[in-house]
């Protein structure tokens, strides 16, 4: 029984072998009284030693960070801790890490497990509105690490090579999060910590917010029964100011009179004009944005353990994580037009000619927008599981593990019916007589000329008396993902190795919903009634003055800030109608359920021995999985698109339309072999080789049945292509053949250097195909008989046929009661355009005789293959007993398919997103109770999206470097005080399109500082 007890302590307590699948060759241990024990972590250096030990003793390529390591990083969540690992990079939202990329594969292609259990993912934000780079519409597989705090986590291990006993789904890596268990450290332990957090970007919230965390762990004297409880509450108030462009339209330069020409002005207004046939760009707009966010993150875990005997250990654990987010966002929006309003365009010298200067002048006035948005979302994770480990004999260990985990990302904003995810109140001032834009700087700038004498209060200053309402939108998006998993694992141990086997069943259900973004008409697009809001509701805001790191040039930057909820309620009182109400649409634009039922079985054999007097380890196995997929959508067919003005359209669905259920079944199976080999070439040098076949399943959004995203930004007569998207429930998983070879040199205690090379040959990559389709008998009023007649009338009278004039003439011809002379009454004046565009009931809807609208429809297809390859270099070293040390690593990632920036905007492309080089350097001091660390993290520019928006554009996140630091001092064995700085140099984030002059998003961010203490009882 003593040997059994030894095994229970070495295997159960170090769950690496039993649960996680990291094979530390234990048969030799089994035959001796010198078991592998968990390293007692008493300082930063010890935690790094533990991570190095896991790396050294594992078969396959594994990197790890431990509790002390995480605790000493000045990181706010696990994603930011993981970015320190070689080959791991992260994406950030509002300056905080949320998703990881491993060796070029993004979050949806990495498997995240908690104590070996597959974790569900769900992420929606902003009602899926698409208003900026942070909004999400649900249906993701990518786990959002922003929901988990670093406190309370025992360690994290990143498996870059796969094994038969690891659940499938991670082509990039499998990341296992380990939580503390009381029998791992018998006795009583208790810790409490507190932080005061100051975020330098905060404007509207509290300058100092609290974070509290604590841990209690207890076992009885015999270490038979134990209880541990961890918890943390973190509050952060932050903000940012930035800029965004809604879309970049890409066209081919030719005859300015061609309707497809984006600027559609034949005058002598172009400087450095593109060559005929050259691609060129026109931005939709330029928006300055500001945001104020309050986030409260609550984590708790309860673990109960009972060792019924030396042979049987039962563990019951429960994890709760909640992340509640509230954001007030505002904009200054200036729209780029076309036709005769454009007076000057200067292009750059790039291969895709991009305007670096645009000027417009208007016959009357147009509006500047100041939309106010309220966003509110709560992400909640609940996970409960039970694990039984039983030594049936001295050589046979059995493990039964069952869990149910559910992740919900639900809107929690105000509404009189279903909760809102975003409330967007369109307001603006119709006082702009001319505009200029400059796009050749890191932050594009603008200058307006204002005149409030005609459509304002006439005091010569743009103020609240010149501002009125336009359109109100409520949006709701949600995602819920639930996983139930049951595993039976066995381990037979013999003199020279072990034999692992197991079976697993897993049921996953994902539900994603998004309501239609119906436009509720208040003062309409033309701002019918400036000065209509009650006094004090709108306050002026110098948005340009909020930028710290960017030159706003001649931009006036004058905006307004107001409570979006109060604005919405007052707007609805000003414009009561049956179509206007304080709530979200009762029609879902997406209502999808995806179910995956998976059965799996595996076996693997581990052998240890010698080869030419050199110790070697072999691990070979195979996993078989079969998955049945059922995808169901409840579809409410849209009726048509309402043409509300020039390029303004909204999707209309008759509320009496019946919902149609659509369902598709699919299935697939895979045989997945794996092989690992390592050899100790000397006492200090280990070499490794690994091969495995892995899969990663298609994103939930690609597996939906229903078409969605119906829209257009102009008339098809003038060349605009309506767009839609469709899905493909029969998509197969990506399949990757993975090769790794590496060498590690452990030249001193706690010190090593390593180099590795990897290659991934991936089939079934999901590309995007495009087809021109019609849907649900939706008709096209923008290219029917009425549109053709209006275009002819305009040409006969010498007017340009752009979307503004075409819409206006169509409306005029439809209302002879107001225009008895027909087309001869058309003047094109700003006053008349305002009347034609903003009179209630004068929108244009399809009618019999109009053609069916043809949508350029994007749909996913398994039609691509690609190869990724790269290298990883890492070194960790401590200089004797001086206390000084460092960590450094560099990862190089390459792929054989990139995005062609010169590619046609009419053709979708396939490219490998997320590929970038990364580097870390961490300087460490740890001695006599004083611990200091300065961490530098860098990620090179990478392709973030492909086929984005109307012109199949790319988005590139520009290179980013961040410096974090922390210093702690142990006053005594119980009390430690510390100070931390995150992004202490205030680095910013920028994203661009086909050229750097094509800005997508920019965020001016800042540093965050934390002062705190931990006390151990």
XYZ file of C-alpha atoms in Angstrom, residues 549-550 959-961 983 986-990 1002-1006:
16
model
C -0.357 60.999 -28.701
C -1.671 62.210 -32.048
C 3.138 46.265 -34.956
C 2.741 46.783 -31.238
C 5.168 46.799 -28.311
C 1.648 49.606 -20.733
C 1.140 54.314 -23.233
C 1.396 52.488 -26.565
C -1.517 52.779 -28.982
C -3.302 50.470 -31.397
C -3.818 51.131 -35.112
C -7.075 53.805 -34.090
C -7.104 53.833 -30.309
C -5.153 56.323 -28.195
C -4.477 54.271 -25.063
C -2.606 54.850 -21.817
